[in-house]
Amino acid sequence: MNAEHATTVERLLEKADAGEPFLLLDVRNDDEYEAWKVEGRRQIEMLHIPYFDFVEDPGLVAQVLSDRREVLVLCAKGGSSGFVAELLRAAGITAKNVEGGMIAYGDYLQPVCVPLDADEADRFEIWQLNRRGKGCLSYVIRCGTAAIVVDPSRNVRAYARLVERLGARLVGVFDTHVHADHLSGGPELARLSGASYCMAAGTGGELKHAVTPVREGEEIRLGDAPGRSLAVRVVETPGHTPGSTSFLVGRRHLLTGDTIFVSGIGRPDLGGYVAEWGRVLYHTLHERLGALPDDVVILPAHYADVSEIRDDGVVAGRLGEIRRTVLELQIRSAEEFVEAMKSALSAPPEIYSRIIATNLGTSQVEAEEAAEWELGKNQCAASGH
Ligand SMILES: [Fe+2]
């Protein structure tokens, strides 16, 4: 395709975040459009006209798009939007097809460097990869020529590319827990890179992938230059799942998975044991995380709204601020907490049980079906939204 006639999801989001003027024409069906839309950090001017309406009445082009600004056309996979973009160009409108459509939007990872204090910044770096379409966050941590990845998505080549660009070699791939909302890229990334795939020992015997178990208090050391290495410490934080694990990177950056978010907490009901797991989560939030100082920076695995992305592009929050502002953290008894969870949570999407089985390695899925499973934003939080 002519480059002038196409654009990428990356460029679309750059334009949207920068507030550049354009119109996004979404040509998917009504139900697809209602269920899941592109979100920019600033409001996107959006128009929804299904593809079949254009097929039936190409005259629609002239009616709605007559002011000749740039129009980006989007559909589910990038096919029918290409046809509509061509119709628009034939009518003299500057129109580009968004390549790959919503599938590409759901896969795209935006890398952002997490700011560190000066003494840590010259020893190591933390990259947050923001899966904008789903609100999933994963991480690449590099010290010296060694790197680890935490909570990778299926788009494993993006991690391999970033690690290579940082001049490092991947030495470990970690999952904070068995994810329910998206398919883990952990096993595949480990296979591709030769690194070990690591998960909490507490995940239990259900896991069929070959894993190196990690345990409370264990330290993963990156970099071997004297005085220039990094310790990543394993902190068990069960509750969202029994094996949920957090990782303390350096002095005060805590990767929490789905235990705690910037504006909420993880839901404890996805295994069907809301009372049991809820009680465990309560103790994790108040005792395990309660022991940590206010200035610990929480780097979660999800966010629910683009407003949680800070001006510097990072999704992160101080633990002290989160403790003060998240409503569920104000509850002071485990029983009350469990009751609040029961009444707040609605049934999770049905597909989650199949995603869990695939992440455990007890079943497998083809790439095309996997893309279908992952349509839409995450529903991992128990609160705040
Ligand atoms: Fe989760």
Short mmCIF file of C-alpha atoms and ligand atoms in Angstrom, two decimals:
data_model
loop_
_atom_site.label_atom_id
_atom_site.label_comp_id
_atom_site.label_asym_id
_atom_site.label_seq_id
_atom_site.Cartn_x
_atom_site.Cartn_y
_atom_site.Cartn_z
CA MET A 1 0.00 0.00 0.00
CA ASN A 2 1.09 3.54 -0.76
CA ALA A 3 2.64 4.95 2.43
CA GLU A 4 0.68 8.17 2.04
CA HIS A 5 -2.49 6.14 2.13
CA ALA A 6 -1.76 4.32 5.37
CA THR A 7 -0.77 5.03 8.94
CA THR A 8 0.01 3.00 12.03
CA VAL A 9 -1.59 2.68 15.45
CA GLU A 10 1.62 4.13 16.91
CA ARG A 11 1.29 7.27 14.79
CA LEU A 12 -2.46 7.50 15.51
CA LEU A 13 -1.81 7.50 19.25
CA GLU A 14 1.07 9.99 18.91
CA LYS A 15 -1.24 12.38 17.09
CA ALA A 16 -4.06 11.85 19.58
CA ASP A 17 -1.83 12.34 22.63
CA ALA A 18 -0.26 15.48 21.14
CA GLY A 19 -3.69 16.95 20.35
CA GLU A 20 -3.02 17.14 16.61
CA PRO A 21 -6.23 17.77 14.67
CA PHE A 22 -7.67 14.80 12.79
CA LEU A 23 -10.91 12.91 12.53
CA LEU A 24 -11.02 9.23 13.39
CA LEU A 25 -13.63 7.48 11.31
CA ASP A 26 -14.49 4.10 12.85
CA VAL A 27 -16.28 1.83 10.36
CA ARG A 28 -16.88 -1.24 12.54
CA ASN A 29 -20.34 -2.60 13.39
CA ASP A 30 -22.39 -0.88 16.09
CA ASP A 31 -21.78 -3.54 18.74
CA GLU A 32 -18.03 -3.70 18.12
CA TYR A 33 -17.83 0.07 18.33
CA GLU A 34 -19.87 0.27 21.52
CA ALA A 35 -17.77 -2.41 23.20
CA TRP A 36 -14.30 -0.99 22.56
CA LYS A 37 -12.98 2.30 21.18
CA VAL A 38 -9.59 3.91 20.62
CA GLU A 39 -8.67 6.17 23.52
CA GLY A 40 -6.11 8.97 23.33
CA ARG A 41 -4.71 10.89 26.26
CA ARG A 42 -6.64 13.81 24.80
CA GLN A 43 -10.14 13.65 23.40
CA ILE A 44 -10.24 12.24 19.87
CA GLU A 45 -12.76 13.66 17.44
CA MET A 46 -14.49 10.48 16.37
CA LEU A 47 -17.16 9.55 13.90
CA HIS A 48 -18.80 6.17 13.63
CA ILE A 49 -20.32 5.04 10.33
CA PRO A 50 -20.39 1.28 9.70
CA TYR A 51 -18.67 0.00 6.57
CA PHE A 52 -21.91 -1.48 5.21
CA ASP A 53 -23.54 1.95 5.24
CA PHE A 54 -20.81 3.16 2.89
CA VAL A 55 -21.30 0.11 0.68
CA GLU A 56 -25.03 0.81 0.42
CA ASP A 57 -24.69 4.54 0.06
CA PRO A 58 -21.26 5.83 -1.04
CA GLY A 59 -22.86 9.29 -1.08
CA LEU A 60 -22.42 9.35 2.70
CA VAL A 61 -18.84 10.42 2.04
CA ALA A 62 -19.88 13.80 0.77
CA GLN A 63 -22.39 14.38 3.54
CA VAL A 64 -20.25 13.87 6.56
CA LEU A 65 -16.70 14.52 5.52
CA SER A 66 -16.81 17.68 3.53
CA ASP A 67 -14.34 19.90 5.37
CA ARG A 68 -11.20 18.19 3.98
CA ARG A 69 -9.24 17.74 7.22
CA GLU A 70 -7.17 14.58 7.61
CA VAL A 71 -9.28 11.54 8.23
CA LEU A 72 -7.90 8.30 9.68
CA VAL A 73 -10.12 5.31 8.98
CA LEU A 74 -10.25 2.36 11.34
CA CYS A 75 -11.95 -1.05 11.35
CA ALA A 76 -11.41 -4.39 13.08
CA LYS A 77 -8.46 -5.62 11.02
CA GLY A 78 -7.64 -2.88 8.52
CA GLY A 79 -9.45 -4.32 5.48
CA SER A 80 -12.81 -2.57 5.16
CA SER A 81 -11.28 0.66 6.46
CA GLY A 82 -8.90 0.55 3.49
CA PHE A 83 -11.89 0.46 1.14
CA VAL A 84 -13.57 3.41 2.88
CA ALA A 85 -10.32 5.41 2.91
CA GLU A 86 -10.13 4.90 -0.85
CA LEU A 87 -13.71 6.14 -1.29
CA LEU A 88 -12.81 9.24 0.70
CA ARG A 89 -9.67 9.91 -1.33
CA ALA A 90 -11.68 9.56 -4.52
CA ALA A 91 -13.86 12.36 -3.16
CA GLY A 92 -10.78 14.54 -2.61
CA ILE A 93 -10.44 13.99 1.13
CA THR A 94 -7.07 13.34 2.76
CA ALA A 95 -7.70 9.90 4.21
CA LYS A 96 -5.43 7.21 5.59
CA ASN A 97 -6.13 3.65 6.56
CA VAL A 98 -5.04 2.60 10.06
CA GLU A 99 -3.09 -0.58 9.31
CA GLY A 100 -4.16 -3.64 11.26
CA GLY A 101 -7.19 -1.90 12.78
CA MET A 102 -8.29 -2.70 16.33
CA ILE A 103 -6.26 -5.93 16.34
CA ALA A 104 -3.10 -3.82 15.90
CA TYR A 105 -4.40 -1.34 18.50
CA GLY A 106 -4.84 -4.20 20.98
CA ASP A 107 -1.31 -5.50 20.34
CA TYR A 108 0.59 -2.22 20.29
CA LEU A 109 3.08 -1.63 23.12
CA GLN A 110 4.20 1.93 23.87
CA PRO A 111 7.56 1.95 25.67
CA VAL A 112 8.10 4.68 28.31
CA CYS A 113 11.15 5.07 30.55
CA VAL A 114 10.30 5.29 34.27
CA PRO A 115 12.16 8.20 35.94
CA LEU A 116 14.52 7.12 38.74
CA ASP A 117 16.52 8.98 41.39
CA ALA A 118 19.99 9.99 40.16
CA ASP A 119 21.86 7.30 42.13
CA GLU A 120 19.65 4.58 40.67
CA ALA A 121 19.34 6.09 37.19
CA ASP A 122 23.04 5.61 36.49
CA ARG A 123 22.89 1.95 37.53
CA PHE A 124 19.75 0.61 35.90
CA GLU A 125 16.62 1.45 33.92
CA ILE A 126 12.97 0.44 34.07
CA TRP A 127 10.89 0.56 30.90
CA GLN A 128 7.13 0.40 31.19
CA LEU A 129 5.47 -1.01 28.07
CA ASN A 130 1.98 0.33 27.91
CA ARG A 131 -0.45 -1.83 25.96
CA ARG A 132 -2.69 1.13 25.29
CA GLY A 133 -5.57 -0.77 23.75
CA LYS A 134 -6.07 -2.98 26.77
CA GLY A 135 -4.67 -0.98 29.66
CA CYS A 136 -2.04 -3.66 30.38
CA LEU A 137 1.44 -2.76 31.60
CA SER A 138 4.57 -4.87 31.35
CA TYR A 139 8.18 -4.08 32.16
CA VAL A 140 11.74 -4.41 30.91
CA ILE A 141 14.43 -3.88 33.55
CA ARG A 142 18.06 -3.56 32.52
CA CYS A 143 21.24 -3.38 34.56
CA GLY A 144 24.57 -3.66 32.75
CA THR A 145 24.08 -6.07 29.90
CA ALA A 146 21.40 -8.15 31.66
CA ALA A 147 17.67 -7.59 31.37
CA ILE A 148 14.51 -9.18 32.69
CA VAL A 149 10.94 -8.85 31.45
CA VAL A 150 7.91 -8.88 33.74
CA ASP A 151 4.36 -9.70 32.61
CA PRO A 152 4.97 -9.78 28.84
CA SER A 153 2.02 -9.90 26.45
CA ARG A 154 1.78 -12.07 23.32
CA ASN A 155 3.64 -9.49 21.24
CA VAL A 156 6.95 -11.04 22.32
CA ARG A 157 9.09 -9.62 19.52
CA ALA A 158 8.56 -6.10 20.87
CA TYR A 159 10.32 -7.12 24.11
CA ALA A 160 13.14 -8.88 22.29
CA ARG A 161 13.65 -5.77 20.14
CA LEU A 162 13.71 -3.40 23.13
CA VAL A 163 16.16 -5.58 25.06
CA GLU A 164 18.42 -5.67 22.01
CA ARG A 165 18.16 -1.90 21.55
CA LEU A 166 19.25 -1.47 25.18
CA GLY A 167 22.36 -3.52 24.41
CA ALA A 168 21.33 -6.24 26.82
CA ARG A 169 20.61 -9.95 26.93
CA LEU A 170 17.42 -11.36 28.38
CA VAL A 171 18.19 -13.49 31.45
CA GLY A 172 14.74 -14.01 32.94
CA VAL A 173 11.05 -13.72 32.09
CA PHE A 174 8.63 -13.30 35.01
CA ASP A 175 4.89 -13.33 35.43
CA THR A 176 3.51 -11.75 38.60
CA HIS A 177 0.62 -14.22 38.47
CA VAL A 178 -1.53 -16.37 36.18
CA HIS A 179 -3.29 -13.68 34.17
CA ALA A 180 -6.99 -13.94 33.37
CA ASP A 181 -7.54 -11.00 31.04
CA HIS A 182 -4.75 -11.55 28.54
CA LEU A 183 -2.53 -14.33 27.26
CA SER A 184 0.95 -14.33 28.72
CA GLY A 185 3.87 -14.06 26.33
CA GLY A 186 6.13 -15.42 29.08
CA PRO A 187 6.59 -19.02 27.94
CA GLU A 188 7.17 -18.04 24.30
CA LEU A 189 9.53 -15.18 25.11
CA ALA A 190 11.53 -17.49 27.37
CA ARG A 191 11.70 -20.10 24.60
CA LEU A 192 12.78 -17.56 21.98
CA SER A 193 15.48 -16.00 24.12
CA GLY A 194 16.73 -19.01 26.03
CA ALA A 195 15.98 -17.21 29.32
CA SER A 196 14.19 -19.00 32.14
CA TYR A 197 10.47 -18.49 32.75
CA CYS A 198 9.92 -17.70 36.41
CA MET A 199 6.80 -17.62 38.55
CA ALA A 200 5.87 -17.85 42.19
CA ALA A 201 6.30 -21.20 43.84
CA GLY A 202 2.84 -20.57 45.37
CA THR A 203 1.16 -20.89 41.97
CA GLY A 204 0.95 -24.58 42.73
CA GLY A 205 0.99 -27.74 40.70
CA GLU A 206 -1.60 -26.58 38.18
CA LEU A 207 1.02 -24.89 36.01
CA LYS A 208 2.05 -27.06 33.07
CA HIS A 209 4.75 -24.75 31.67
CA ALA A 210 8.34 -25.38 32.72
CA VAL A 211 8.99 -22.69 35.32
CA THR A 212 11.73 -21.70 37.69
CA PRO A 213 9.88 -21.02 40.95
CA VAL A 214 10.62 -17.80 42.86
CA ARG A 215 10.06 -17.42 46.59
CA GLU A 216 9.56 -14.71 49.19
CA GLY A 217 12.73 -12.78 49.94
CA GLU A 218 14.70 -14.22 47.02
CA GLU A 219 16.90 -11.73 45.20
CA ILE A 220 17.46 -11.71 41.46
CA ARG A 221 20.79 -9.99 40.72
CA LEU A 222 21.32 -8.15 37.47
CA GLY A 223 24.66 -6.75 36.28
CA ASP A 224 28.01 -7.86 37.61
CA ALA A 225 30.18 -4.73 37.62
CA PRO A 226 31.33 -3.94 41.19
CA GLY A 227 28.91 -1.51 42.86
CA ARG A 228 26.78 -1.36 39.75
CA SER A 229 24.48 -4.34 40.11
CA LEU A 230 20.76 -4.36 40.85
CA ALA A 231 18.77 -6.47 43.28
CA VAL A 232 15.18 -7.35 42.37
CA ARG A 233 13.54 -8.78 45.48
CA VAL A 234 10.59 -11.17 45.44
CA VAL A 235 7.70 -10.07 47.68
CA GLU A 236 4.81 -12.50 47.95
CA THR A 237 1.50 -10.62 47.73
CA PRO A 238 -1.26 -13.26 47.45
CA GLY A 239 -4.96 -12.46 47.16
CA HIS A 240 -5.74 -11.47 43.57
CA THR A 241 -4.52 -15.03 42.99
CA PRO A 242 -2.89 -17.34 45.54
CA GLY A 243 0.49 -17.07 43.79
CA SER A 244 0.47 -13.31 43.12
CA THR A 245 3.96 -11.93 43.51
CA SER A 246 5.41 -8.42 43.52
CA PHE A 247 8.98 -7.44 42.66
CA LEU A 248 10.89 -4.69 44.47
CA VAL A 249 13.30 -3.18 41.97
CA GLY A 250 16.16 -1.31 43.64
CA ARG A 251 15.20 0.75 46.67
CA ARG A 252 11.62 1.68 46.07
CA HIS A 253 9.99 0.63 42.79
CA LEU A 254 7.47 -2.13 43.38
CA LEU A 255 5.97 -4.04 40.44
CA THR A 256 2.68 -5.19 41.94
CA GLY A 257 0.95 -7.10 39.15
CA ASP A 258 -2.79 -6.96 39.90
CA THR A 259 -2.47 -6.69 43.68
CA ILE A 260 -2.75 -2.92 43.83
CA PHE A 261 -3.20 -0.30 41.11
CA VAL A 262 -2.79 3.46 41.04
CA SER A 263 -6.51 3.98 41.58
CA GLY A 264 -7.80 0.64 42.79
CA ILE A 265 -7.05 -2.90 43.84
CA GLY A 266 -7.12 -6.23 42.01
CA ARG A 267 -10.26 -8.31 42.09
CA PRO A 268 -10.03 -11.43 44.29
CA ASP A 269 -12.94 -13.29 42.67
CA LEU A 270 -11.51 -14.58 39.39
CA GLY A 271 -10.85 -18.08 40.74
CA GLY A 272 -14.37 -18.37 42.17
CA TYR A 273 -13.21 -18.06 45.80
CA VAL A 274 -14.03 -14.46 46.61
CA ALA A 275 -14.34 -15.00 50.39
CA GLU A 276 -11.11 -16.99 50.75
CA TRP A 277 -8.96 -15.00 48.36
CA GLY A 278 -10.57 -11.73 49.53
CA ARG A 279 -9.44 -12.37 53.10
CA VAL A 280 -5.92 -13.13 51.88
CA LEU A 281 -5.89 -9.98 49.75
CA TYR A 282 -7.01 -7.90 52.73
CA HIS A 283 -4.03 -9.11 54.77
CA THR A 284 -1.65 -8.56 51.86
CA LEU A 285 -2.85 -4.98 51.39
CA HIS A 286 -2.70 -4.06 55.08
CA GLU A 287 0.11 -6.17 56.49
CA ARG A 288 2.50 -6.96 53.63
CA LEU A 289 2.15 -3.64 51.80
CA GLY A 290 1.36 -1.85 55.07
CA ALA A 291 4.93 -2.49 56.17
CA LEU A 292 6.33 -0.54 53.20
CA PRO A 293 7.06 3.23 53.37
CA ASP A 294 4.86 5.86 51.72
CA ASP A 295 7.46 6.77 49.10
CA VAL A 296 7.46 3.33 47.46
CA VAL A 297 6.47 3.77 43.81
CA ILE A 298 3.79 1.35 42.66
CA LEU A 299 4.17 0.09 39.08
CA PRO A 300 1.07 -2.03 38.40
CA ALA A 301 0.16 -4.48 35.63
CA HIS A 302 -3.01 -2.61 34.63
CA TYR A 303 -4.85 0.66 34.60
CA ALA A 304 -8.50 1.31 33.95
CA ASP A 305 -8.51 4.77 32.43
CA VAL A 306 -6.12 6.85 30.30
CA SER A 307 -6.35 9.59 32.93
CA GLU A 308 -4.06 7.39 35.05
CA ILE A 309 -1.23 8.01 32.55
CA ARG A 310 0.86 10.84 33.99
CA ASP A 311 2.19 13.78 31.96
CA ASP A 312 5.51 11.95 31.57
CA GLY A 313 3.65 9.00 30.02
CA VAL A 314 4.18 6.65 32.98
CA VAL A 315 1.43 4.92 34.98
CA ALA A 316 2.72 4.94 38.57
CA GLY A 317 1.74 6.17 42.01
CA ARG A 318 3.24 6.66 45.46
CA LEU A 319 2.05 4.00 47.89
CA GLY A 320 1.23 6.67 50.52
CA GLU A 321 -1.04 8.51 48.10
CA ILE A 322 -2.72 5.27 47.01
CA ARG A 323 -3.32 4.30 50.65
CA ARG A 324 -4.99 7.67 51.24
CA THR A 325 -7.19 7.73 48.16
CA VAL A 326 -8.35 4.21 47.25
CA LEU A 327 -11.68 3.56 48.97
CA GLU A 328 -11.22 -0.20 49.48
CA LEU A 329 -8.05 0.50 51.45
CA GLN A 330 -10.04 2.50 54.01
CA ILE A 331 -11.98 -0.64 55.06
CA ARG A 332 -10.65 -1.84 58.40
CA SER A 333 -11.86 -5.42 58.75
CA ALA A 334 -11.37 -8.47 56.57
CA GLU A 335 -15.07 -9.42 56.83
CA GLU A 336 -16.24 -5.99 55.73
CA PHE A 337 -13.69 -6.07 52.91
CA VAL A 338 -14.98 -9.42 51.63
CA GLU A 339 -18.58 -8.14 51.75
CA ALA A 340 -17.55 -5.02 49.81
CA MET A 341 -15.85 -7.18 47.18
CA LYS A 342 -18.90 -9.43 46.84
CA SER A 343 -21.26 -6.54 46.26
CA ALA A 344 -18.95 -4.53 43.99
CA LEU A 345 -17.96 -7.21 41.51
CA SER A 346 -19.88 -8.35 38.48
CA ALA A 347 -19.24 -11.62 36.66
CA PRO A 348 -15.94 -11.56 34.76
CA PRO A 349 -15.99 -12.05 30.95
CA GLU A 350 -16.59 -15.72 30.11
CA ILE A 351 -13.43 -15.94 28.06
CA TYR A 352 -11.30 -15.43 31.19
CA SER A 353 -11.51 -19.11 32.20
CA ARG A 354 -10.10 -20.16 28.80
CA ILE A 355 -7.35 -17.54 29.01
CA ILE A 356 -6.39 -18.83 32.49
CA ALA A 357 -6.27 -22.42 31.19
CA THR A 358 -4.02 -21.34 28.32
CA ASN A 359 -1.74 -19.37 30.64
CA LEU A 360 -1.48 -22.42 32.89
CA GLY A 361 -0.49 -24.47 29.86
CA THR A 362 -3.39 -26.89 30.22
CA SER A 363 -4.79 -25.88 26.83
CA GLN A 364 -3.51 -24.15 23.71
CA VAL A 365 -4.85 -21.57 21.30
CA GLU A 366 -4.09 -20.58 17.71
CA ALA A 367 -2.90 -17.03 17.05
CA GLU A 368 -6.05 -15.91 15.25
CA GLU A 369 -8.35 -17.15 17.98
CA ALA A 370 -6.06 -15.65 20.60
CA ALA A 371 -6.54 -12.23 19.01
CA GLU A 372 -10.33 -12.68 19.29
CA TRP A 373 -10.04 -13.63 22.96
CA GLU A 374 -8.12 -10.50 23.74
CA LEU A 375 -10.47 -7.95 22.18
CA GLY A 376 -11.48 -5.20 24.60
CA LYS A 377 -10.02 -3.58 27.70
CA ASN A 378 -9.01 -5.40 30.85
CA GLN A 379 -11.47 -5.87 33.71
CA CYS A 380 -8.98 -6.63 36.45
CA ALA A 381 -9.73 -3.94 39.01
CA ALA A 382 -12.15 -4.28 41.88
CA SER A 383 -12.61 -0.59 42.40
CA GLY A 384 -12.23 3.01 41.47
CA HIS A 385 -13.94 2.85 38.08
FE FE B 1 -4.72 -10.50 36.90
#
